[in-house]
CSV table of C-alpha atoms and ligand atoms in Angstrom, one decimal:
chain,number,residue,atom,x,y,z
A,1,UNK,CA,-128.8,81.6,-45.8
A,2,UNK,CA,-131.1,84.1,-47.6
A,3,UNK,CA,-133.6,84.1,-44.8
A,4,UNK,CA,-130.9,84.6,-42.2
A,5,UNK,CA,-129.6,87.7,-44.0
A,6,UNK,CA,-133.1,89.1,-44.4
A,7,UNK,CA,-133.8,88.7,-40.7
A,8,UNK,CA,-130.6,90.5,-39.9
A,9,UNK,CA,-131.4,93.3,-42.2
A,10,UNK,CA,-134.8,93.8,-40.7
A,11,UNK,CA,-133.3,93.8,-37.2
A,12,UNK,CA,-130.8,96.4,-38.2
A,13,UNK,CA,-133.5,98.7,-39.7
A,14,UNK,CA,-135.8,98.5,-36.8
A,15,UNK,CA,-133.0,99.0,-34.3
A,16,UNK,CA,-131.6,102.1,-36.0
A,17,UNK,CA,-135.1,103.6,-36.7
A,18,UNK,CA,-134.9,107.1,-35.2
A,19,UNK,CA,-138.2,106.8,-33.2
A,20,UNK,CA,-136.4,108.3,-30.2
A,21,UNK,CA,-135.8,112.0,-30.9
A,22,UNK,CA,-132.2,112.9,-30.5
A,23,UNK,CA,-131.8,114.6,-27.2
A,24,UNK,CA,-129.4,115.0,-24.3
A,25,UNK,CA,-129.7,112.6,-21.4
A,26,UNK,CA,-133.4,112.7,-20.6
A,27,UNK,CA,-133.0,113.4,-16.8
A,28,UNK,CA,-130.0,115.3,-15.5
A,29,UNK,CA,-131.0,114.9,-11.9
A,30,UNK,CA,-132.6,111.4,-11.5
A,31,UNK,CA,-134.2,110.1,-8.4
A,32,UNK,CA,-133.7,106.7,-6.8
A,33,UNK,CA,-134.2,103.8,-9.2
A,34,UNK,CA,-134.6,105.9,-12.2
A,35,UNK,CA,-133.2,105.0,-15.6
A,36,UNK,CA,-131.6,107.8,-17.6
A,37,UNK,CA,-131.2,107.4,-21.3
A,38,UNK,CA,-128.6,109.5,-23.3
A,39,UNK,CA,-129.1,109.4,-27.0
A,40,UNK,CA,-127.6,112.7,-28.0
A,41,UNK,CA,-125.4,112.6,-31.1
A,42,UNK,CA,-124.6,116.3,-30.7
A,43,UNK,CA,-122.2,117.5,-28.1
A,44,UNK,CA,-123.6,118.2,-24.8
A,45,UNK,CA,-121.4,120.7,-23.0
A,46,UNK,CA,-123.4,122.1,-20.2
A,47,UNK,CA,-122.4,121.6,-16.6
A,48,UNK,CA,-122.3,118.1,-15.2
A,49,UNK,CA,-124.3,116.1,-17.7
A,50,UNK,CA,-126.0,113.9,-15.1
A,51,UNK,CA,-125.7,115.4,-11.7
A,52,UNK,CA,-126.8,113.7,-8.5
A,53,UNK,CA,-124.2,115.2,-6.1
A,54,UNK,CA,-126.8,116.7,-3.9
A,55,UNK,CA,-129.4,114.1,-3.9
A,56,UNK,CA,-129.8,111.8,-0.9
A,57,UNK,CA,-131.2,108.3,-0.7
A,58,UNK,CA,-133.4,109.0,-3.6
A,59,UNK,CA,-130.5,108.8,-6.0
A,60,UNK,CA,-129.5,105.2,-5.3
A,61,UNK,CA,-129.9,102.5,-8.0
A,62,UNK,CA,-129.8,104.9,-10.9
A,63,UNK,CA,-129.1,103.5,-14.3
A,64,UNK,CA,-127.6,105.7,-17.0
A,65,UNK,CA,-127.6,104.3,-20.5
A,66,UNK,CA,-125.4,106.2,-22.9
A,67,UNK,CA,-126.5,104.7,-26.2
A,68,UNK,CA,-124.3,104.1,-29.2
A,69,UNK,CA,-123.6,107.4,-31.0
A,70,UNK,CA,-124.5,109.5,-28.0
A,71,UNK,CA,-121.9,111.9,-26.8
A,72,UNK,CA,-121.6,113.4,-23.3
A,73,UNK,CA,-118.9,116.0,-23.3
A,74,UNK,CA,-118.1,118.4,-20.5
A,75,UNK,CA,-114.7,119.6,-21.8
A,76,UNK,CA,-116.0,123.1,-22.4
A,77,UNK,CA,-117.3,123.6,-18.9
A,78,UNK,CA,-114.5,121.6,-17.3
A,79,UNK,CA,-117.1,119.7,-15.2
A,80,UNK,CA,-117.4,116.0,-14.4
A,81,UNK,CA,-119.5,114.3,-17.0
A,82,UNK,CA,-121.5,111.9,-14.8
A,83,UNK,CA,-121.6,112.1,-11.0
A,84,UNK,CA,-123.6,109.5,-9.1
A,85,UNK,CA,-122.2,109.4,-5.7
A,86,UNK,CA,-124.9,107.4,-3.9
A,87,UNK,CA,-125.0,103.6,-3.8
A,88,UNK,CA,-125.3,101.0,-6.5
A,89,UNK,CA,-125.6,103.2,-9.5
A,90,UNK,CA,-124.7,101.9,-12.9
A,91,UNK,CA,-123.5,103.5,-16.2
A,92,UNK,CA,-123.8,101.6,-19.4
A,93,UNK,CA,-121.8,103.4,-22.1
A,94,UNK,CA,-122.0,102.5,-25.7
A,95,UNK,CA,-121.3,106.0,-26.9
A,96,UNK,CA,-118.7,108.6,-25.8
A,97,UNK,CA,-118.2,110.2,-22.5
A,98,UNK,CA,-115.6,113.0,-22.4
A,99,UNK,CA,-115.1,114.4,-19.0
A,100,UNK,CA,-113.9,118.0,-18.7
A,101,UNK,CA,-112.7,117.1,-15.3
A,102,UNK,CA,-113.5,113.5,-14.3
A,103,UNK,CA,-115.6,111.3,-16.6
A,104,UNK,CA,-117.6,109.3,-14.1
A,105,UNK,CA,-117.8,109.7,-10.3
A,106,UNK,CA,-119.8,107.1,-8.4
A,107,UNK,CA,-120.2,105.8,-4.8
A,108,UNK,CA,-120.3,102.3,-3.2
A,109,UNK,CA,-121.3,99.6,-5.6
A,110,UNK,CA,-121.0,101.7,-8.8
A,111,UNK,CA,-120.9,99.6,-11.9
A,112,UNK,CA,-119.5,101.0,-15.2
A,113,UNK,CA,-119.9,98.9,-18.3
A,114,UNK,CA,-118.0,100.5,-21.2
A,115,UNK,CA,-118.5,99.4,-24.8
A,116,UNK,CA,-117.6,102.8,-26.1
A,117,UNK,CA,-115.1,105.5,-25.3
A,118,UNK,CA,-114.4,107.3,-22.1
A,119,UNK,CA,-111.9,110.1,-21.9
A,120,UNK,CA,-111.1,112.6,-19.2
A,121,UNK,CA,-109.0,115.7,-18.7
A,122,UNK,CA,-108.5,114.5,-15.1
A,123,UNK,CA,-109.5,111.0,-13.9
A,124,UNK,CA,-111.6,108.5,-15.8
A,125,UNK,CA,-113.7,106.6,-13.3
A,126,UNK,CA,-113.6,107.7,-9.6
A,127,UNK,CA,-115.1,105.8,-6.7
A,128,UNK,CA,-116.2,108.4,-4.1
A,129,UNK,CA,-119.4,108.3,-2.0
A,130,UNK,CA,-121.5,111.2,-0.8
A,131,UNK,CA,-119.4,111.5,2.4
A,132,UNK,CA,-116.4,112.0,0.0
A,133,UNK,CA,-114.9,108.7,1.2
A,134,UNK,CA,-113.4,106.1,-1.1
A,135,UNK,CA,-116.1,103.9,-2.5
A,136,UNK,CA,-116.2,100.2,-2.0
A,137,UNK,CA,-117.4,97.5,-4.4
A,138,UNK,CA,-116.9,99.5,-7.6
A,139,UNK,CA,-117.0,97.4,-10.8
A,140,UNK,CA,-115.7,98.4,-14.2
A,141,UNK,CA,-116.3,96.2,-17.2
A,142,UNK,CA,-114.4,97.5,-20.2
A,143,UNK,CA,-114.8,96.4,-23.8
A,144,UNK,CA,-114.0,99.9,-25.2
A,145,UNK,CA,-111.4,102.6,-24.5
A,146,UNK,CA,-110.8,104.5,-21.3
A,147,UNK,CA,-108.1,107.2,-22.0
A,148,UNK,CA,-107.3,109.8,-19.4
A,149,UNK,CA,-104.7,112.4,-18.6
A,150,UNK,CA,-104.7,111.5,-14.9
A,151,UNK,CA,-105.6,108.2,-13.4
A,152,UNK,CA,-107.9,106.0,-15.4
A,153,UNK,CA,-109.7,104.2,-12.6
A,154,UNK,CA,-109.3,105.3,-9.0
A,155,UNK,CA,-111.1,104.3,-5.8
A,156,UNK,CA,-108.2,105.3,-3.5
A,157,UNK,CA,-108.2,102.7,-0.7
A,158,UNK,CA,-111.8,101.6,-1.5
A,159,UNK,CA,-112.2,97.8,-1.0
A,160,UNK,CA,-113.2,95.3,-3.6
A,161,UNK,CA,-112.7,97.2,-6.8
A,162,UNK,CA,-113.2,94.8,-9.7
A,163,UNK,CA,-111.9,95.7,-13.2
A,164,UNK,CA,-112.5,93.4,-16.2
A,165,UNK,CA,-110.6,94.7,-19.3
A,166,UNK,CA,-111.4,92.4,-22.1
A,167,UNK,CA,-109.5,91.4,-25.2
A,168,UNK,CA,-109.1,94.4,-27.6
A,169,UNK,CA,-110.1,96.9,-24.8
A,170,UNK,CA,-107.8,99.7,-23.8
A,171,UNK,CA,-107.2,101.5,-20.5
A,172,UNK,CA,-104.5,104.2,-21.0
A,173,UNK,CA,-103.6,106.7,-18.3
A,174,UNK,CA,-101.3,109.7,-18.2
A,175,UNK,CA,-100.7,109.0,-14.5
A,176,UNK,CA,-101.5,105.8,-12.6
A,177,UNK,CA,-103.7,103.3,-14.4
A,178,UNK,CA,-105.9,101.5,-11.7
A,179,UNK,CA,-105.8,102.4,-8.0
A,180,UNK,CA,-107.7,100.4,-5.4
A,181,UNK,CA,-107.6,99.0,-1.9
A,182,UNK,CA,-108.0,95.6,-0.3
A,183,UNK,CA,-109.4,92.9,-2.5
A,184,UNK,CA,-108.7,94.7,-5.8
A,185,UNK,CA,-109.4,92.3,-8.6
A,186,UNK,CA,-108.2,92.9,-12.2
A,187,UNK,CA,-108.9,90.5,-15.0
A,188,UNK,CA,-107.1,91.7,-18.1
A,189,UNK,CA,-107.1,90.4,-21.6
A,190,UNK,CA,-106.7,93.8,-23.2
A,191,UNK,CA,-104.1,96.6,-22.8
A,192,UNK,CA,-103.6,98.6,-19.6
A,193,UNK,CA,-100.8,101.2,-19.9
A,194,UNK,CA,-99.9,104.0,-17.6
A,195,UNK,CA,-97.1,106.5,-17.3
A,196,UNK,CA,-96.9,105.9,-13.6
A,197,UNK,CA,-97.9,102.7,-11.7
A,198,UNK,CA,-100.2,100.7,-13.9
A,199,UNK,CA,-101.9,98.9,-11.1
A,200,UNK,CA,-101.4,100.4,-7.7
A,201,UNK,CA,-103.1,98.5,-4.9
A,202,UNK,CA,-103.1,100.2,-1.6
A,203,UNK,CA,-104.2,97.0,0.1
A,204,UNK,CA,-104.0,93.3,0.6
A,205,UNK,CA,-105.5,90.2,-1.0
A,206,UNK,CA,-105.3,91.7,-4.4
A,207,UNK,CA,-105.9,89.4,-7.4
A,208,UNK,CA,-104.6,90.1,-10.9
A,209,UNK,CA,-105.0,87.8,-13.8
A,210,UNK,CA,-103.4,88.8,-17.1
A,211,UNK,CA,-104.4,86.6,-20.0
A,212,UNK,CA,-102.2,85.7,-23.0
A,213,UNK,CA,-103.5,88.7,-25.0
A,214,UNK,CA,-103.1,91.0,-21.9
A,215,UNK,CA,-100.5,93.8,-21.6
A,216,UNK,CA,-99.9,95.6,-18.3
A,217,UNK,CA,-97.3,98.3,-18.9
A,218,UNK,CA,-95.8,101.3,-17.1
A,219,UNK,CA,-93.6,103.5,-19.1
A,220,UNK,CA,-91.8,105.2,-16.1
A,221,UNK,CA,-92.8,103.3,-13.0
A,222,UNK,CA,-94.0,100.0,-11.6
A,223,UNK,CA,-96.2,97.6,-13.5
A,224,UNK,CA,-98.0,96.2,-10.5
A,225,UNK,CA,-97.7,97.3,-6.9
A,226,UNK,CA,-99.6,95.5,-4.1
A,227,UNK,CA,-99.2,94.9,-0.4
A,228,UNK,CA,-99.4,91.4,1.4
A,229,UNK,CA,-101.1,88.3,0.1
A,230,UNK,CA,-101.4,89.3,-3.6
A,231,UNK,CA,-102.1,86.8,-6.3
A,232,UNK,CA,-100.8,87.4,-9.8
A,233,UNK,CA,-101.4,85.0,-12.7
A,234,UNK,CA,-99.7,86.1,-15.9
A,235,UNK,CA,-100.0,84.6,-19.3
A,236,UNK,CA,-99.3,87.8,-21.2
A,237,UNK,CA,-96.9,90.7,-20.6
A,238,UNK,CA,-96.3,92.7,-17.5
A,239,UNK,CA,-93.7,95.5,-17.9
A,240,UNK,CA,-92.4,98.2,-15.6
A,241,UNK,CA,-89.7,100.7,-16.1
A,242,UNK,CA,-89.3,100.5,-12.4
A,243,UNK,CA,-90.1,97.0,-10.8
A,244,UNK,CA,-92.5,95.1,-13.1
A,245,UNK,CA,-94.1,93.6,-10.0
A,246,UNK,CA,-93.7,94.8,-6.4
A,247,UNK,CA,-95.5,92.8,-3.7
A,248,UNK,CA,-95.2,92.2,0.1
A,249,UNK,CA,-95.5,89.1,2.2
A,250,UNK,CA,-97.3,85.9,1.2
A,251,UNK,CA,-97.5,86.7,-2.6
A,252,UNK,CA,-98.5,84.0,-5.0
A,253,UNK,CA,-97.3,84.5,-8.6
A,254,UNK,CA,-97.7,82.2,-11.6
A,255,UNK,CA,-96.0,83.3,-14.8
A,256,UNK,CA,-96.5,81.7,-18.2
A,257,UNK,CA,-95.8,84.9,-20.1
A,258,UNK,CA,-93.3,87.7,-19.6
A,259,UNK,CA,-92.7,89.8,-16.5
A,260,UNK,CA,-90.0,92.3,-17.3
A,261,UNK,CA,-88.2,95.4,-16.2
A,262,UNK,CA,-87.6,97.3,-19.4
A,263,UNK,CA,-84.8,99.6,-18.3
A,264,UNK,CA,-81.6,99.4,-20.3
A,265,UNK,CA,-78.0,100.3,-19.4
A,266,UNK,CA,-78.4,103.2,-21.8
A,267,UNK,CA,-81.4,104.5,-19.7
A,268,UNK,CA,-79.2,104.4,-16.6
A,269,UNK,CA,-76.3,106.1,-18.4
A,270,UNK,CA,-78.6,108.8,-19.7
A,271,UNK,CA,-80.0,109.6,-16.2
A,272,UNK,CA,-77.6,109.3,-13.3
A,273,UNK,CA,-80.5,109.8,-10.9
A,274,UNK,CA,-82.1,106.6,-12.1
A,275,UNK,CA,-81.9,103.5,-9.9
A,276,UNK,CA,-81.6,100.1,-11.5
A,277,UNK,CA,-84.8,98.0,-10.9
A,278,UNK,CA,-85.9,94.4,-10.6
A,279,UNK,CA,-88.4,92.4,-12.4
A,280,UNK,CA,-90.1,91.1,-9.3
A,281,UNK,CA,-89.6,92.7,-5.9
A,282,UNK,CA,-91.1,90.6,-3.2
A,283,UNK,CA,-91.0,90.1,0.6
A,284,UNK,CA,-92.1,86.5,0.7
A,285,UNK,CA,-94.2,84.0,-1.1
A,286,UNK,CA,-94.5,81.5,-3.9
A,287,UNK,CA,-93.4,82.0,-7.5
A,288,UNK,CA,-94.1,79.5,-10.2
A,289,UNK,CA,-92.5,80.3,-13.6
A,290,UNK,CA,-92.9,78.7,-17.0
A,291,UNK,CA,-92.3,82.0,-18.9
A,292,UNK,CA,-89.7,84.7,-18.7
A,293,UNK,CA,-88.9,86.9,-15.7
A,294,UNK,CA,-86.2,89.4,-16.8
A,295,UNK,CA,-84.3,92.5,-15.7
A,296,UNK,CA,-81.3,93.6,-17.7
A,297,UNK,CA,-80.2,96.3,-15.2
A,298,UNK,CA,-80.8,94.5,-11.9
A,299,UNK,CA,-82.1,91.3,-10.3
A,300,UNK,CA,-84.8,89.2,-11.9
A,301,UNK,CA,-86.3,88.4,-8.4
A,302,UNK,CA,-85.3,90.4,-5.4
A,303,UNK,CA,-86.3,89.5,-1.8
A,304,UNK,CA,-86.7,92.3,0.6
A,305,UNK,CA,-86.7,91.4,4.3
A,306,UNK,CA,-89.5,88.8,4.6
A,307,UNK,CA,-91.3,87.0,7.4
A,308,UNK,CA,-91.5,83.5,5.9
A,309,UNK,CA,-89.7,81.0,3.7
A,310,UNK,CA,-90.3,81.6,0.0
A,311,UNK,CA,-90.4,79.2,-2.8
A,312,UNK,CA,-89.6,79.5,-6.5
A,313,UNK,CA,-90.5,76.7,-9.0
A,314,UNK,CA,-88.8,77.5,-12.3
A,315,UNK,CA,-89.6,75.8,-15.6
A,316,UNK,CA,-88.9,78.9,-17.7
A,317,UNK,CA,-86.2,81.6,-17.8
A,318,UNK,CA,-85.3,83.8,-14.8
A,319,UNK,CA,-82.6,86.2,-15.9
A,320,UNK,CA,-81.1,89.3,-14.3
A,321,UNK,CA,-77.7,90.7,-13.2
A,322,UNK,CA,-78.5,88.2,-10.4
A,323,UNK,CA,-81.4,85.8,-11.1
A,324,UNK,CA,-82.5,85.5,-7.5
A,325,UNK,CA,-81.2,88.0,-5.0
A,326,UNK,CA,-81.8,88.8,-1.4
A,327,UNK,CA,-81.4,92.0,0.6
A,328,UNK,CA,-78.7,91.7,3.3
A,329,UNK,CA,-81.4,92.5,5.9
A,330,UNK,CA,-83.5,89.5,4.8
A,331,UNK,CA,-83.3,86.7,7.4
A,332,UNK,CA,-85.7,84.3,5.6
A,333,UNK,CA,-85.0,81.2,3.6
A,334,UNK,CA,-85.5,80.9,-0.1
A,335,UNK,CA,-86.1,77.5,-1.7
A,336,UNK,CA,-85.6,77.2,-5.5
A,337,UNK,CA,-86.7,74.2,-7.5
A,338,UNK,CA,-85.1,74.6,-11.0
A,339,UNK,CA,-86.0,72.7,-14.1
A,340,UNK,CA,-85.6,75.7,-16.3
A,341,UNK,CA,-82.9,78.3,-16.7
A,342,UNK,CA,-81.5,80.7,-14.1
A,343,UNK,CA,-79.1,83.3,-15.5
A,344,UNK,CA,-77.0,85.9,-13.6
A,345,UNK,CA,-75.4,88.1,-16.2
A,346,UNK,CA,-72.8,89.5,-13.8
A,347,UNK,CA,-71.4,86.3,-12.3
A,348,UNK,CA,-73.8,85.3,-9.6
A,349,UNK,CA,-77.1,83.5,-10.5
A,350,UNK,CA,-78.1,83.2,-6.8
A,351,UNK,CA,-77.4,85.3,-3.8
A,352,UNK,CA,-79.5,83.8,-1.0
A,353,UNK,CA,-78.1,85.4,2.1
A,354,UNK,CA,-79.3,84.7,5.6
A,355,UNK,CA,-81.7,81.9,6.5
A,356,UNK,CA,-81.9,78.3,5.5
A,357,UNK,CA,-81.8,78.3,1.7
A,358,UNK,CA,-82.2,75.5,-0.7
A,359,UNK,CA,-81.6,74.9,-4.4
A,360,UNK,CA,-83.0,71.7,-5.9
A,361,UNK,CA,-81.7,70.9,-9.3
A,362,UNK,CA,-84.3,69.1,-11.3
A,363,UNK,CA,-83.6,67.2,-14.5
A,364,UNK,CA,-83.0,69.6,-17.4
A,365,UNK,CA,-82.4,72.6,-15.1
A,366,UNK,CA,-79.6,74.9,-16.2
A,367,UNK,CA,-77.7,77.7,-14.4
A,368,UNK,CA,-75.5,80.4,-15.8
A,369,UNK,CA,-73.5,81.9,-13.0
A,370,UNK,CA,-72.5,80.9,-9.5
A,371,UNK,CA,-74.3,80.9,-6.2
A,372,UNK,CA,-73.7,82.3,-2.7
A,373,UNK,CA,-76.0,80.6,-0.2
A,374,UNK,CA,-74.9,82.9,2.7
A,375,UNK,CA,-75.2,82.2,6.4
A,376,UNK,CA,-77.1,79.3,8.1
A,377,UNK,CA,-77.4,75.7,7.1
A,378,UNK,CA,-78.1,75.7,3.4
A,379,UNK,CA,-78.7,72.8,1.0
A,380,UNK,CA,-77.7,72.1,-2.6
A,381,UNK,CA,-79.8,69.2,-3.9
A,382,UNK,CA,-79.5,67.2,-7.1
A,383,UNK,CA,-82.7,65.2,-7.9
A,384,UNK,CA,-82.6,61.5,-8.5
A,385,UNK,CA,-82.5,61.8,-12.3
A,386,UNK,CA,-80.5,65.0,-12.6
A,387,UNK,CA,-77.3,63.3,-13.7
A,388,UNK,CA,-79.2,61.2,-16.3
A,389,UNK,CA,-78.3,64.2,-18.6
A,390,UNK,CA,-74.7,64.9,-19.6
A,391,UNK,CA,-73.9,67.8,-17.3
A,392,UNK,CA,-70.2,68.2,-17.7
A,393,UNK,CA,-69.1,71.3,-15.8
A,394,UNK,CA,-72.1,72.1,-13.5
A,395,UNK,CA,-73.2,75.8,-14.0
A,396,UNK,CA,-70.5,76.2,-16.5
A,397,UNK,CA,-67.9,75.8,-13.8
A,398,UNK,CA,-69.1,78.7,-11.7
A,399,UNK,CA,-68.4,78.6,-8.0
A,400,UNK,CA,-71.2,77.4,-5.6
A,401,UNK,CA,-70.5,78.8,-2.2
A,402,UNK,CA,-72.3,77.4,0.8
A,403,UNK,CA,-71.2,80.4,3.0
A,404,UNK,CA,-71.2,80.3,6.7
A,405,UNK,CA,-72.9,77.4,8.5
A,406,UNK,CA,-73.0,73.7,8.1
A,407,UNK,CA,-74.1,73.3,4.5
A,408,UNK,CA,-75.1,70.2,2.7
A,409,UNK,CA,-74.8,68.9,-0.9
A,410,UNK,CA,-77.3,66.1,-1.6
A,411,UNK,CA,-77.0,63.7,-4.4
A,412,UNK,CA,-80.3,61.9,-4.3
A,413,UNK,CA,-79.6,59.5,-7.2
A,414,UNK,CA,-75.9,58.8,-6.7
A,415,UNK,CA,-74.0,56.4,-4.4
A,416,UNK,CA,-70.7,57.4,-2.8
A,417,UNK,CA,-69.1,54.9,-5.2
A,418,UNK,CA,-70.1,57.3,-8.0
A,419,UNK,CA,-67.5,59.7,-6.8
A,420,UNK,CA,-64.8,59.9,-9.5
A,421,UNK,CA,-62.5,62.5,-8.3
A,422,UNK,CA,-61.9,65.1,-5.6
A,423,UNK,CA,-59.4,67.9,-5.7
A,424,UNK,CA,-58.9,70.7,-3.1
A,425,UNK,CA,-57.3,74.0,-3.8
A,426,UNK,CA,-57.4,76.7,-1.1
A,427,UNK,CA,-60.6,75.3,0.2
A,428,UNK,CA,-62.2,75.2,-3.2
A,429,UNK,CA,-63.4,71.7,-4.1
A,430,UNK,CA,-63.6,70.2,-7.5
A,431,UNK,CA,-65.9,67.2,-7.2
A,432,UNK,CA,-66.4,64.8,-10.1
A,433,UNK,CA,-69.3,62.3,-10.0
A,434,UNK,CA,-70.5,59.8,-12.5
A,435,UNK,CA,-74.2,59.7,-13.4
A,436,UNK,CA,-76.0,57.9,-16.2
A,437,UNK,CA,-75.3,60.8,-18.5
A,438,UNK,CA,-71.5,60.8,-17.8
A,439,UNK,CA,-69.1,62.6,-15.6
A,440,UNK,CA,-70.2,65.9,-14.0
A,441,UNK,CA,-67.8,68.3,-12.2
A,442,UNK,CA,-68.9,70.7,-9.4
A,443,UNK,CA,-66.9,73.6,-8.2
A,444,UNK,CA,-67.8,74.1,-4.5
A,445,UNK,CA,-66.7,76.2,-1.6
A,446,UNK,CA,-67.6,76.0,2.1
A,447,UNK,CA,-69.9,72.9,2.0
A,448,UNK,CA,-69.5,70.7,5.0
A,449,UNK,CA,-71.6,67.6,4.3
A,450,UNK,CA,-72.1,65.5,1.2
A,451,UNK,CA,-75.1,63.2,1.2
A,452,UNK,CA,-75.3,60.2,-1.2
A,453,UNK,CA,-78.0,57.6,-1.4
A,454,UNK,CA,-75.9,55.2,0.6
A,455,UNK,CA,-74.2,57.4,3.1
A,456,UNK,CA,-73.3,60.9,4.1
A,457,UNK,CA,-69.7,62.1,4.1
A,458,UNK,CA,-67.9,65.1,5.5
A,459,UNK,CA,-65.1,66.7,3.5
A,460,UNK,CA,-62.4,64.2,4.8
A,461,UNK,CA,-64.7,61.3,4.1
A,462,UNK,CA,-65.3,62.6,0.6
A,463,UNK,CA,-61.5,62.8,-0.1
A,464,UNK,CA,-61.1,59.3,1.4
A,465,UNK,CA,-63.9,58.0,-0.8
A,466,UNK,CA,-62.1,58.7,-4.0
A,467,UNK,CA,-61.1,55.3,-5.5
A,468,UNK,CA,-57.4,54.7,-5.8
A,469,UNK,CA,-55.3,54.7,-7.8
A,470,UNK,CA,-57.8,56.0,-10.4
A,471,UNK,CA,-58.4,59.0,-8.2
A,472,UNK,CA,-54.7,59.8,-7.9
A,473,UNK,CA,-54.4,59.4,-11.6
A,474,UNK,CA,-57.3,61.7,-12.4
A,475,UNK,CA,-56.1,64.2,-9.8
A,476,UNK,CA,-52.7,64.2,-11.5
A,477,UNK,CA,-54.3,64.5,-14.9
A,478,UNK,CA,-56.4,67.5,-13.7
A,479,UNK,CA,-53.3,69.2,-12.4
A,480,UNK,CA,-51.4,68.6,-15.6
A,481,UNK,CA,-54.4,69.8,-17.6
A,482,UNK,CA,-54.6,73.0,-15.6
A,483,UNK,CA,-50.8,73.5,-16.2
A,484,UNK,CA,-51.2,73.0,-19.9
A,485,UNK,CA,-54.1,75.5,-20.0
A,486,UNK,CA,-52.2,78.2,-18.2
A,487,UNK,CA,-49.1,77.7,-20.4
A,488,UNK,CA,-51.3,78.0,-23.4
A,489,UNK,CA,-52.8,81.3,-22.1
A,490,UNK,CA,-49.3,82.6,-21.4
A,491,UNK,CA,-48.2,81.9,-24.9
A,492,UNK,CA,-51.3,83.5,-26.4
B,501,LIG,CA1,-82.1,83.5,2.5
B,502,LIG,CA1,-78.4,81.0,3.7
B,503,LIG,CA1,-74.6,78.6,4.5
B,504,LIG,CA1,-70.5,76.5,5.0
């Protein structure tokens, strides 16, 4: 133990020994392959601290090391702090870089590793090459803080931006947080906050991973916006005041944490110009949820017109004014496999619209609110073991409407002899079935086909399948029961 401590002490002493004279960056106009070392502890406030704007090929592969304690500060001149617009340059910052305009500007293949602090009056890290085009292949590894008044990291439509924001690290932007093009990859275990869009991808095949310690938050706009084929894996928190997540076709989203639109009714009341927003706004794709997907002012998941059938597998909580909603212009199918909880706070849990839609009720799944399956041949499925639980009134007695088209209810684990009772009232069907967990009652409208494990019945067949006289008796009891209930209400 003693020896260990001594070794450490010696190491610290030799490391901090001031054998390098304190100075500004030792080369303000480096050539290709040069390494520039910045050890200044005083404030350097001249024009661009490291300036390679007008260098040609000779300024590739430059390494700038800003050592711990060093400060590059161009806030007095209003210039960019470090500008390395040619290819494959690298900035290692363990000190402080305060950009009077932008903090770091670099071209294709720029790498910034930040273990210190980067601030900027304008943007923090900008990918822009010598032709003033958006830079490709920029990498930012952040263990420190990047705090900016405008965008924090911006490569415009540049491809392949990679941002790793580690646990405890901060990216905080007064405008948008991270902006990139095709193939943008963000691996976040720290905090990324922005006033406007937190991650704004102007491209496809974006990949965003947000770990359990990760926070991606926009205070006035969207948390994440991406185009087609985006992949988002969330174990932490993704929040937007607008949509928390907005993606195009072919999205793949896995959620184990919270994806939430944070607007409240009070926000809407306070600003009549404000539009209620969703938690996830998507064209098409796959959503797997074990966490929470929530909007209090609008839908939890909203499908814009999409080109392909979409799938939701829910083992967590999906809650909104409507849990799963579709635009009226959307002609695609949505297939929902629910072992978790779907909540619609304003009456409808599911509004599935056009296309062939399907809800598969898995054992343990709960629904608060009704469902409208819309046009086309839709299907309401109860898995083999669903009725092993005591269901009682399915979805709390909310109405499940098959809508136009030949729609099917499938009981994979029940026989037609498990039908206990059927009653019809103005087309509305009360269907009682008996599973291992007891009797369950479904309130249905506009379903044309009823599939049991032994046979499939149409509505007439269903009515005929009710065992007599028990059916007559129960039917009568139900009517008497309703009568009693309404009399009690009238008296109250
Ligand atoms: Ca649909
Ligand atoms: Ca439909
Ligand atoms: Ca239908
Ligand atoms: Ca129908």
